[in-house]
XYZ file of C-alpha atoms in Angstrom:
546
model
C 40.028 46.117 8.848
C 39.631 43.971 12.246
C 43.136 43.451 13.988
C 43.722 39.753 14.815
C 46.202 39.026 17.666
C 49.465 37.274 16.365
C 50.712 34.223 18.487
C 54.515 33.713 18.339
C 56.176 30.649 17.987
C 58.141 31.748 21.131
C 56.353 32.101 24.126
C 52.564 34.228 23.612
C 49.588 32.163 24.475
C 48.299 29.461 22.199
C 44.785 29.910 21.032
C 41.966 28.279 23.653
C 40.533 25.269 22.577
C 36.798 24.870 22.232
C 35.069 23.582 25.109
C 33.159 20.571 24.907
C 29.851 22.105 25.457
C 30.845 24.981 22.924
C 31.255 22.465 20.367
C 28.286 20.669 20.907
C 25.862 23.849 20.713
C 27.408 24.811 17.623
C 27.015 21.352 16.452
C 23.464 21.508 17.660
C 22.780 24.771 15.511
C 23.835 23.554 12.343
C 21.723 20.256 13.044
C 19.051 22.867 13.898
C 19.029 24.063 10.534
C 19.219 21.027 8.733
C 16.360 19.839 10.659
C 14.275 22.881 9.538
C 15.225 22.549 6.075
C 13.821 18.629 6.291
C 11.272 20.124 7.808
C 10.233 22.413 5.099
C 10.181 19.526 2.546
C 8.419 17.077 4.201
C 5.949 19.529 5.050
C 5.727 20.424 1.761
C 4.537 17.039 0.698
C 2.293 16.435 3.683
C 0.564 19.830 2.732
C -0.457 18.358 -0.675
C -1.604 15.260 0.507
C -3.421 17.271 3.126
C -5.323 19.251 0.132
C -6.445 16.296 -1.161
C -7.845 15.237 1.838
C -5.314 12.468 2.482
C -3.008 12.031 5.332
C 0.053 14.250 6.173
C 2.036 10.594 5.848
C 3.328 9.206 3.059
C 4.241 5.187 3.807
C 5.633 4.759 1.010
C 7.748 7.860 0.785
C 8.895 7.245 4.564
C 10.039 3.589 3.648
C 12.060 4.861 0.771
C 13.672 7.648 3.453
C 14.440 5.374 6.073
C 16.466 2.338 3.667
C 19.215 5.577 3.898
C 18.854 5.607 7.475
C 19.200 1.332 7.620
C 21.813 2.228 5.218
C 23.914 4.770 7.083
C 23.583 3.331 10.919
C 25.841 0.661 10.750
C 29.032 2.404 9.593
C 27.734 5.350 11.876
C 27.647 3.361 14.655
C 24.649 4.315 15.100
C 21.454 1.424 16.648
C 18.708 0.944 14.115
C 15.986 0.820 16.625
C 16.465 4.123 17.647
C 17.133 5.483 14.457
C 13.950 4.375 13.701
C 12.806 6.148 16.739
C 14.869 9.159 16.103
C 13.017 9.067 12.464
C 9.817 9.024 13.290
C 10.016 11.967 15.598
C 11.445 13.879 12.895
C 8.577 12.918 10.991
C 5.652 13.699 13.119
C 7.672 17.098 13.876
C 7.621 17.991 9.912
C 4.074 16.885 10.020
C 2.852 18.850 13.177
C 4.044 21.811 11.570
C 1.380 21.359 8.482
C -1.708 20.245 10.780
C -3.965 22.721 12.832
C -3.102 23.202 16.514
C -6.387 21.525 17.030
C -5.553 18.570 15.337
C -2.063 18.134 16.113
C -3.551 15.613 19.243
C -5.046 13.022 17.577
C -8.125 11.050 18.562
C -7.381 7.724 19.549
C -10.006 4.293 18.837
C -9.851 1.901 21.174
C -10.171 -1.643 20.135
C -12.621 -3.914 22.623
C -14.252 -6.598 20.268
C -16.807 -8.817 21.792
C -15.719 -11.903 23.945
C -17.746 -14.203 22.426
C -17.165 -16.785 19.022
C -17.605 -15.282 15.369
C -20.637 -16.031 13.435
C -19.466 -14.173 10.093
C -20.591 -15.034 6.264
C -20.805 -12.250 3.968
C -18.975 -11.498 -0.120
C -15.433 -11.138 0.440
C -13.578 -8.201 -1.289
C -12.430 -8.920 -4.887
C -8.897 -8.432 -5.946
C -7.495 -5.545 -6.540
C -5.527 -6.447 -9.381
C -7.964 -8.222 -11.224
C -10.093 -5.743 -10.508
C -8.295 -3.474 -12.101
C -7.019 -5.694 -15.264
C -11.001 -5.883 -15.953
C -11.723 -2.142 -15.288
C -8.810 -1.015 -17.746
C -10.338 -3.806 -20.094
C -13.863 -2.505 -20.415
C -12.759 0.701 -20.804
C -10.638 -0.083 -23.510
C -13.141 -2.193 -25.096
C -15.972 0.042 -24.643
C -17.666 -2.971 -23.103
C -20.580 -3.137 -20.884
C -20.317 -4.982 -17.871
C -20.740 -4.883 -14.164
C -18.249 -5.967 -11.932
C -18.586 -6.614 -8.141
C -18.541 -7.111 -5.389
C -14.667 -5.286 -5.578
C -12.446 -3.600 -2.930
C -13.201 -0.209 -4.197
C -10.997 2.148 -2.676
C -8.879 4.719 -3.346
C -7.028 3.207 -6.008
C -9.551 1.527 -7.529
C -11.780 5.380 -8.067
C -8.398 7.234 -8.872
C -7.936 4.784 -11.904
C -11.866 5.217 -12.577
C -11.106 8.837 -12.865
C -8.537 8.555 -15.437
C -9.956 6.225 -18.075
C -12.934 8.571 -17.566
C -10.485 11.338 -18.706
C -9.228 9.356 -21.993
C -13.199 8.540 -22.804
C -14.582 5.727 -20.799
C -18.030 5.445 -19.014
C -17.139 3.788 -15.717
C -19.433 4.751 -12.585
C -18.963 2.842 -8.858
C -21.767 2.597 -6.478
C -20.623 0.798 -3.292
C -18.784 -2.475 -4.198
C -20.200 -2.636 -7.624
C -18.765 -1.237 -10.775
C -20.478 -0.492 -14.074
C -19.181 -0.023 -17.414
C -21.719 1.280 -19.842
C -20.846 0.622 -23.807
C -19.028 3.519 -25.933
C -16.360 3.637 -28.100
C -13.234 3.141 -26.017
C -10.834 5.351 -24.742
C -8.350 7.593 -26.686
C -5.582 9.803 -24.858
C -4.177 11.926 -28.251
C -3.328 15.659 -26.408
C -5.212 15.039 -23.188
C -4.128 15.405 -19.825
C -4.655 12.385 -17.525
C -4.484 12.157 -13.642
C -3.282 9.228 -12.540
C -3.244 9.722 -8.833
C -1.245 8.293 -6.399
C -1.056 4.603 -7.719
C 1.906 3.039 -10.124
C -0.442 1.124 -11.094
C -3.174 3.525 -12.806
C -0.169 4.947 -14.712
C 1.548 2.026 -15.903
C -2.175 1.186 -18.183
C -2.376 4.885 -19.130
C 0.782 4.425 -20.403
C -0.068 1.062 -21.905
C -2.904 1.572 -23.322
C -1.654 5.244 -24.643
C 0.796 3.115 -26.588
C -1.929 2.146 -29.619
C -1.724 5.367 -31.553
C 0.646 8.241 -32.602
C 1.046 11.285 -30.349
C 1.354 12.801 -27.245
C -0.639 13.158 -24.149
C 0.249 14.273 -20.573
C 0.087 12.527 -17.512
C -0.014 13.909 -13.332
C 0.079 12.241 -10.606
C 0.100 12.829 -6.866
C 2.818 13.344 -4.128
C 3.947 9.838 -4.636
C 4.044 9.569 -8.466
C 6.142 12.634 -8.507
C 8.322 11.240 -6.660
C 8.184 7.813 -8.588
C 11.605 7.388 -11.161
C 10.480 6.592 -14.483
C 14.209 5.678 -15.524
C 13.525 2.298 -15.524
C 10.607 2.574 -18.093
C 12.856 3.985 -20.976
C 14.333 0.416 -21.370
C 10.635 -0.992 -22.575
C 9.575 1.699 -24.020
C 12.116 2.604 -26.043
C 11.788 -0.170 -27.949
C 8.297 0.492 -28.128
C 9.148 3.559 -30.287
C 7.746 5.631 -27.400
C 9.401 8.065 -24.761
C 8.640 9.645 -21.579
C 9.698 13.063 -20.733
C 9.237 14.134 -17.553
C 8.379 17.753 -17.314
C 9.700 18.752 -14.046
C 13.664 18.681 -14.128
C 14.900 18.366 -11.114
C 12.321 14.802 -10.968
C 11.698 11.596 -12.456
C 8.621 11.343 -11.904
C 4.950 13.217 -12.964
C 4.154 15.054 -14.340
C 5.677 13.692 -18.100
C 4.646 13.807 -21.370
C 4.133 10.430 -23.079
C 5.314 10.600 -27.025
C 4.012 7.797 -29.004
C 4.299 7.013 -33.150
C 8.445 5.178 -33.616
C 8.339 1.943 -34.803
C 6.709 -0.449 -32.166
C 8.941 -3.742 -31.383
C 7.075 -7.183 -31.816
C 9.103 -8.869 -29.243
C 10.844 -7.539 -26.153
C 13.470 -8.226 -23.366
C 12.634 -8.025 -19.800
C 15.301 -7.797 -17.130
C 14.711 -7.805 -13.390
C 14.943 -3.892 -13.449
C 11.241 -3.315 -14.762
C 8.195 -3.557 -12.722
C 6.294 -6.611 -12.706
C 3.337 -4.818 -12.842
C 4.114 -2.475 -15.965
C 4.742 -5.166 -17.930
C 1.412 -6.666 -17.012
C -0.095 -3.508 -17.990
C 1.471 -3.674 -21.204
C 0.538 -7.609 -21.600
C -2.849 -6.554 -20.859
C -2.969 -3.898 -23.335
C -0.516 -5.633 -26.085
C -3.748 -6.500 -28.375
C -4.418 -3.139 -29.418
C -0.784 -3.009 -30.578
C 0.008 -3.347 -34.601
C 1.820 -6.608 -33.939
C 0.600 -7.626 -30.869
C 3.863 -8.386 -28.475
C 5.733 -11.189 -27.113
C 7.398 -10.789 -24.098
C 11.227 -12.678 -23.174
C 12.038 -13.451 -19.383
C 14.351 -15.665 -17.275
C 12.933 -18.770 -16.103
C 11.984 -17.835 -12.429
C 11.203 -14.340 -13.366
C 9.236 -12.861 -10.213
C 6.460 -11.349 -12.550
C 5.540 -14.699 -14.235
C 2.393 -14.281 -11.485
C 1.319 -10.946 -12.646
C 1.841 -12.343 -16.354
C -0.320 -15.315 -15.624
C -3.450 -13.598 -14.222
C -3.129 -11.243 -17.237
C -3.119 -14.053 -19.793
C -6.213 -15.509 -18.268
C -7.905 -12.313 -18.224
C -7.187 -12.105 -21.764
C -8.428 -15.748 -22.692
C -11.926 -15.288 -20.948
C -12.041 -12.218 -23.177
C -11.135 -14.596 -26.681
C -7.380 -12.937 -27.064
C -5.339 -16.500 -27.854
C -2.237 -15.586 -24.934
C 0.169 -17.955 -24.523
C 2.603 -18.397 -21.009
C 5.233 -20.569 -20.923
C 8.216 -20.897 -18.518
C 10.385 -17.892 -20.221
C 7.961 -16.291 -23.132
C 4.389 -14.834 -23.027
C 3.092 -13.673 -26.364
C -0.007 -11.237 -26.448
C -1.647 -11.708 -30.306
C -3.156 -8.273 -31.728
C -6.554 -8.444 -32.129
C -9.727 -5.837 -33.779
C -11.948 -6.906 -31.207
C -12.662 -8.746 -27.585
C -15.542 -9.852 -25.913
C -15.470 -8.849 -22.337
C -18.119 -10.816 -20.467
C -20.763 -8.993 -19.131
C -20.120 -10.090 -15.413
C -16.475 -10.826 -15.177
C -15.891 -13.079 -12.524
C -12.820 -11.640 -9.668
C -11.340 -13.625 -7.077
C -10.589 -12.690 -3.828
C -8.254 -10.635 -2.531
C -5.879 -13.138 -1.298
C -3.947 -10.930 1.733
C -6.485 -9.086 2.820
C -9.092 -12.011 2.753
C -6.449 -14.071 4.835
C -6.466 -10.982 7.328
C -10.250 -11.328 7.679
C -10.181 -15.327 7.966
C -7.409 -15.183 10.788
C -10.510 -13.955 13.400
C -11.161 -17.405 14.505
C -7.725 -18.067 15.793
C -8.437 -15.198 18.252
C -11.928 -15.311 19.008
C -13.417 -18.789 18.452
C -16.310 -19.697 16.298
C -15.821 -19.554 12.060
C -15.166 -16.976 9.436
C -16.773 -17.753 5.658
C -15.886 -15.612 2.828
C -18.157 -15.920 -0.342
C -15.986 -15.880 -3.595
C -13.676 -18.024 -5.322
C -10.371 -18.323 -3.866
C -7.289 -17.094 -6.339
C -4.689 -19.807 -7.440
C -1.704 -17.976 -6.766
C 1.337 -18.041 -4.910
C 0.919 -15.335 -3.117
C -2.580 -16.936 -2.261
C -0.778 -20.353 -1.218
C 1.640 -18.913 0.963
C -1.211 -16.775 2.777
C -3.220 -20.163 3.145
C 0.270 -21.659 4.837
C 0.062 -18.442 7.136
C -3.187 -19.663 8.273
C -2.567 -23.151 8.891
C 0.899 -22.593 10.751
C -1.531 -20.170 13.131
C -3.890 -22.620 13.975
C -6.744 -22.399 11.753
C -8.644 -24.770 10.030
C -9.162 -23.935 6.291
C -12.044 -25.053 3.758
C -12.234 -24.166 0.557
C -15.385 -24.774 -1.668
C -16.644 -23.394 -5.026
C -17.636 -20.626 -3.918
C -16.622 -19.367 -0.650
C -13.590 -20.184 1.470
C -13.977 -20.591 5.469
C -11.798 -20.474 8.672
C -12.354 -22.086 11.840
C -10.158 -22.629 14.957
C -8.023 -25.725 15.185
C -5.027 -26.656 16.734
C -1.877 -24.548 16.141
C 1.439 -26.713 15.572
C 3.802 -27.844 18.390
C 6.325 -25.928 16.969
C 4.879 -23.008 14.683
C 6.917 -21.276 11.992
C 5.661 -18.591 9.714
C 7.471 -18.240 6.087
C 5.640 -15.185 4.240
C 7.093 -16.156 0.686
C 4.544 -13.933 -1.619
C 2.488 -12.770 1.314
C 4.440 -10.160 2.506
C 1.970 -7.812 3.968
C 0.620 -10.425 5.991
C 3.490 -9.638 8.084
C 1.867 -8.038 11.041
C -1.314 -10.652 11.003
C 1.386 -13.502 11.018
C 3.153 -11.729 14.246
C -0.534 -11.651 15.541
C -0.650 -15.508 14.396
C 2.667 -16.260 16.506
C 1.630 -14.354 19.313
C -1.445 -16.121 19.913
C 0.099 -19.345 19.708
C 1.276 -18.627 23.044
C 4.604 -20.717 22.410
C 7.936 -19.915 21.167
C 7.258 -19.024 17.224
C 10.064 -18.583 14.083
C 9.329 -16.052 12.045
C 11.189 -15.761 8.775
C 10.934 -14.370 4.648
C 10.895 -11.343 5.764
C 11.846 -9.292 2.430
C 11.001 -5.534 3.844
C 13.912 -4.184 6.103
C 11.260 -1.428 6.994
C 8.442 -3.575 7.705
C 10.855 -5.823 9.838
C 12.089 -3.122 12.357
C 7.827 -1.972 12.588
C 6.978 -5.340 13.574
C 9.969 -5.751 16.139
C 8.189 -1.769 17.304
C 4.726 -3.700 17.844
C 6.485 -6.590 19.857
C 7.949 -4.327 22.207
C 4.788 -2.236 22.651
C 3.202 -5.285 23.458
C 5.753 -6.223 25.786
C 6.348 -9.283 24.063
C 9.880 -10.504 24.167
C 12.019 -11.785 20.993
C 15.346 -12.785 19.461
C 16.093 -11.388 16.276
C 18.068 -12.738 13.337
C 19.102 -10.975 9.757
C 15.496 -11.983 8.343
C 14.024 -13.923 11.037
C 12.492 -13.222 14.190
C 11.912 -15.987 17.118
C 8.631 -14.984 18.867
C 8.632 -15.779 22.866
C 5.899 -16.700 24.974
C 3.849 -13.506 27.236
C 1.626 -11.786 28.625
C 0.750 -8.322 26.978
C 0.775 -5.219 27.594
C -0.470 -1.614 26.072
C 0.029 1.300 27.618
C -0.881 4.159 24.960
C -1.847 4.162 21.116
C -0.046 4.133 18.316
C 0.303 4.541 14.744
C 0.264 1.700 12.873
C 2.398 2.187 9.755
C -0.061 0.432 7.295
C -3.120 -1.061 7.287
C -2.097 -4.856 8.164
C -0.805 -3.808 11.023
C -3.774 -1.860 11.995
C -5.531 -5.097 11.391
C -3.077 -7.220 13.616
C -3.929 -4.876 16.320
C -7.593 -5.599 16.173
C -6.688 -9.353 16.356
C -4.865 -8.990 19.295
C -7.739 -6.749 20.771
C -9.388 -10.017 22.107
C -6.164 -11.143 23.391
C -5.670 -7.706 25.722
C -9.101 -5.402 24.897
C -8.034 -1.667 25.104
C -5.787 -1.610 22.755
C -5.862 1.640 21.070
C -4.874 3.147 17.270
C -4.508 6.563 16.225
C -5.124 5.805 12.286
C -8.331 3.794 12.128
C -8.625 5.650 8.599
C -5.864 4.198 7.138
C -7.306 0.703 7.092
C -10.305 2.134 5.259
C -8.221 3.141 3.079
C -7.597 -0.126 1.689
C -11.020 -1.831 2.541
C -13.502 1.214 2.948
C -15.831 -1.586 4.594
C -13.412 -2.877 7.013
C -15.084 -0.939 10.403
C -18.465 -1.420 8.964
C -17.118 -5.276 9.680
C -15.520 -4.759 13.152
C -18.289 -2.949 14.268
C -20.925 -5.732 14.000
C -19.151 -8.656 15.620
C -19.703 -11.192 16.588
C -22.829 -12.321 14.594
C -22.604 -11.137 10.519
C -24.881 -12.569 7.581
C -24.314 -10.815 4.779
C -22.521 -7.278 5.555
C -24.563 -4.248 5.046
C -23.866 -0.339 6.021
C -25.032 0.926 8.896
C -28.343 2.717 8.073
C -28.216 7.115 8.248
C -31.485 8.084 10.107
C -32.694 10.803 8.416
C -33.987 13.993 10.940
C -37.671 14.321 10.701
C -38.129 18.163 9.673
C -41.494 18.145 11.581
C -40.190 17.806 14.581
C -36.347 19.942 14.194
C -38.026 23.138 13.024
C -38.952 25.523 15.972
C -40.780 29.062 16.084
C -38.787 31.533 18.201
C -40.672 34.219 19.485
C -38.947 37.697 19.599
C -40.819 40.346 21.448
């Protein structure tokens, strides 16, 4: 047994104190080890996104992550800008781990558009949630009908994929969607894939509702992570539960059970997703009673509720909406038109229509544009940047105007339009307010772009005051979704050179975006760029071996 030294009360030497620097390295080592246990887990996640061919990052798992930082840096005493510094470094050092040494230096693409004024007119890209309330509708139906021309990205082919699992016959080509007739889709014992998209499982699950039993449902790395909890309080009532399989999660995989007594009528509190209950408004006509939904005047999913309802009309299912009630009828059978007609994507579209503010000349989208508030406050966006805004039957179009003496920005609904509106104030080239701001993460990226830019700013709790200057860039950067990637090409005919590392991730949510970029200034009608094919005749040579 080791002898320890005994130090008397009287006299003897006290025990040394630790040093400074002693205290910080062993501080240092146990940080050390925490860091490599973060970085085990978020490299676990990035390596199944990177099997599925998608990108180490998770945005939406990072913005969950960081509201503890945001949380914990006050009382810490700790500055949130370099937190958020701090936490992206930790990040990219989880994620560097996962890549291939030859990838870990990613290839930059730098942003020079032409210097001259916009000629564009082509079919802007239909909504995404319409879209998808008319997709989960055919299916269900077992309608045929072709719908386009859509966004159709990754969400739009994951939930593709899983009404094809429960029965449907939906095929994409390009923008277009078909749905060829059948007899609907059933889910009894089958395992459905719902992707990475809340959205995809919220109508499995709503549409899975019709019929007694049980069926499973998996998702990807952000679906596992999603928490169901929230769910139980609908669909209890709904005589249906959702088991998640894995214990030590909340999210998918689960197992849906179906056949209690289904409700006619239901509560809704401000804990449920807006968009799950439009998933179950949408599918609440295959239900035994139909449903009838109860919600506080003001509640933020009467939106969601409203597209659904007309959706539902156009299809002969007698919806009603008022201020605090929206009742869903059941009914045997619907007619889904043959060519359902899908606004435009109201953020994105306003994204695409901001070009003349930068670059002169006009900007015509063909569609109809959405009546919606998130649509209005995107139009407002517009205006307060300078543009000039017409909208027609069909199309909507942008040209350059005059911005305000005093320009203020208020997102309201449009709250991805974040980085395009910092664009907006930017350009203004005057002192701009910038407020309605609801994402704390999204706030501190945009006050990262500014100082990139070398733009300078005062900042409030939810409000930003942009200043007049001259920018900058000095090397690329990440831009933490795809509006911001967007903003960036904006500002590329302020300061050409400007440089991203993710050009992907705006495909991501329009596939055809580049396609777009690409052919400035001078677009009628947007079309691919054509894949020469190699002429055999002339690729094939004889080698001679002696």
């Amino acid at each position: 047994m080791p002898e320890y030294k005994k130090f008397e009360r009287s006299g003897g030497a006290a025990p040394r104190r630790q040093s400074l620097l002693d205290e910080i390295k062993e501080l240092d080592a146990r940080l050390l080890s925490l860091v490599s246990r973060r970085n085990y887990l978020m490299g676990k996640a990035a390596s199944k996104r990177k099997q599925k061919g998608l990108p180490l990052g998770d945005p939406d798992m990072e913005r969950r992550i960081f509201e503890t930082w945001s949380a914990e840096a006050g009382p810490k005493k700790f500055d949130l800008k370099t937190a958020r510094r701090v936490f992206e470094q930790l990040n990219n050092l989880a994620y560097a781990g996962v890549a291939k040494p030859e990838n870990r230096k990613l290839s930059t693409y730098v942003l020079s558009p032409p210097q001259k004024p916009v000629d564009v007119t082509f079919d802007g890209p239909g909504s995404l949630f319409q879209s998808k309330l008319w997709i989960a509708l055919s299916a269900a139906s077992g309608a045929e009908a072709k719908m386009g021309p859509l966004c159709v990205n990754d969400e739009i082919t994951e939930l593709i994929k899983a009404l094809n699992q429960a029965g449907a016959h939906l095929s994409w080509d390009g923008e277009t969607i078909d749905s060829r007739s059948g007899d609907g889709i059933e889910f009894e014992e089958k395992l459905i894939f719902a992707g990475d998209n809340a959205m995809t499982m919220f109508l499995t699950i709503a549409f899975g509702l019709k019929t007694v039993g049980k069926f499973k449902i998996a998702g990807g790395p952000i679906l596992k992570q999603y928490d169901s909890r929230p769910l139980a309080e609908v669909l209890s009532p709904l005589g249906a539960r959702l088991n998640t399989l894995d214990l030590q999660s909340h999210g998918l995989p689960a197992r849906l059970e179906c056949g209690g007594r289904m409700a006619s009528s239901i509560e809704i509190s401000e804990d449920i997703p807006a968009e799950f209950i439009s998933a179950l408004a949408l599918a609440a006509w295959t239900y035994p009673q139909g449903l009838t939904f109860k919600f506080a005047e003001g509640w933020h999913g009467a939106g969601l509720l409203k597209e659904v309802v007309a959706v539902l009309k156009k299809c002969g299912v007698a919806a009603k909406l008022n201020e605090t009630e929206c009742s869903i009828p059941a009914t045997k059978e619907i007619s889904v038109p043959e060519q359902p007609s899908i606004a435009l994507e109201p953020e994105l579209c306003a994204a695409l229509l901001a070009m003349p503010a930068f670059s002169n000349g006009q900007v015509t989208l063909n569609g109809y544009w959405p009546k919606t508030k998130t649509a209005e406050d995107a139009l407002r966006i517009l205006k307060a940047g300078g543009l000039n805004v017409e909208i027609s039957k069909g199309s909507i179009t942008a040209t350059k105007g005059e911005a305000a003496a005093e320009a203020s920005f208020d997102f309201g609904n449009a709250n991805d339009l974040f980085p395009v509106g910092l664009a907006l104030a930017v350009n203004t080239r005057s002192e701009c307010k910038v407020s309605n701001i609801a994402d704390a993460v999204m706030f501190e990226q945009g006050i990262e772009l500014l100082e990139r830019l070398g733009i300078k700013y005062e900042r409030g709790d939810e409000e930003l005051t942009v200043l007049p200057g001259r920018l900058k860039w000095d090397e690329a950067w990440s831009a933490p979704t795809p509006f911001f990637g967007i903003a960036l090409g904006l500002m590329a005919w302020m300061r050409p050179g400007i440089s991203l590392e993710n050009p992907g991730d705006i495909s991501d949510l329009w596939p055809r975006y580049w396609t777009l970029y690409n052919s400035l200034p001078e677009i009628n009608g947007l079309k691919d760029p054509e894949v020469k094919k190699k002429d055999e005749s002339t690729t094939r040579r004889r080698i001679k071996i002696d």
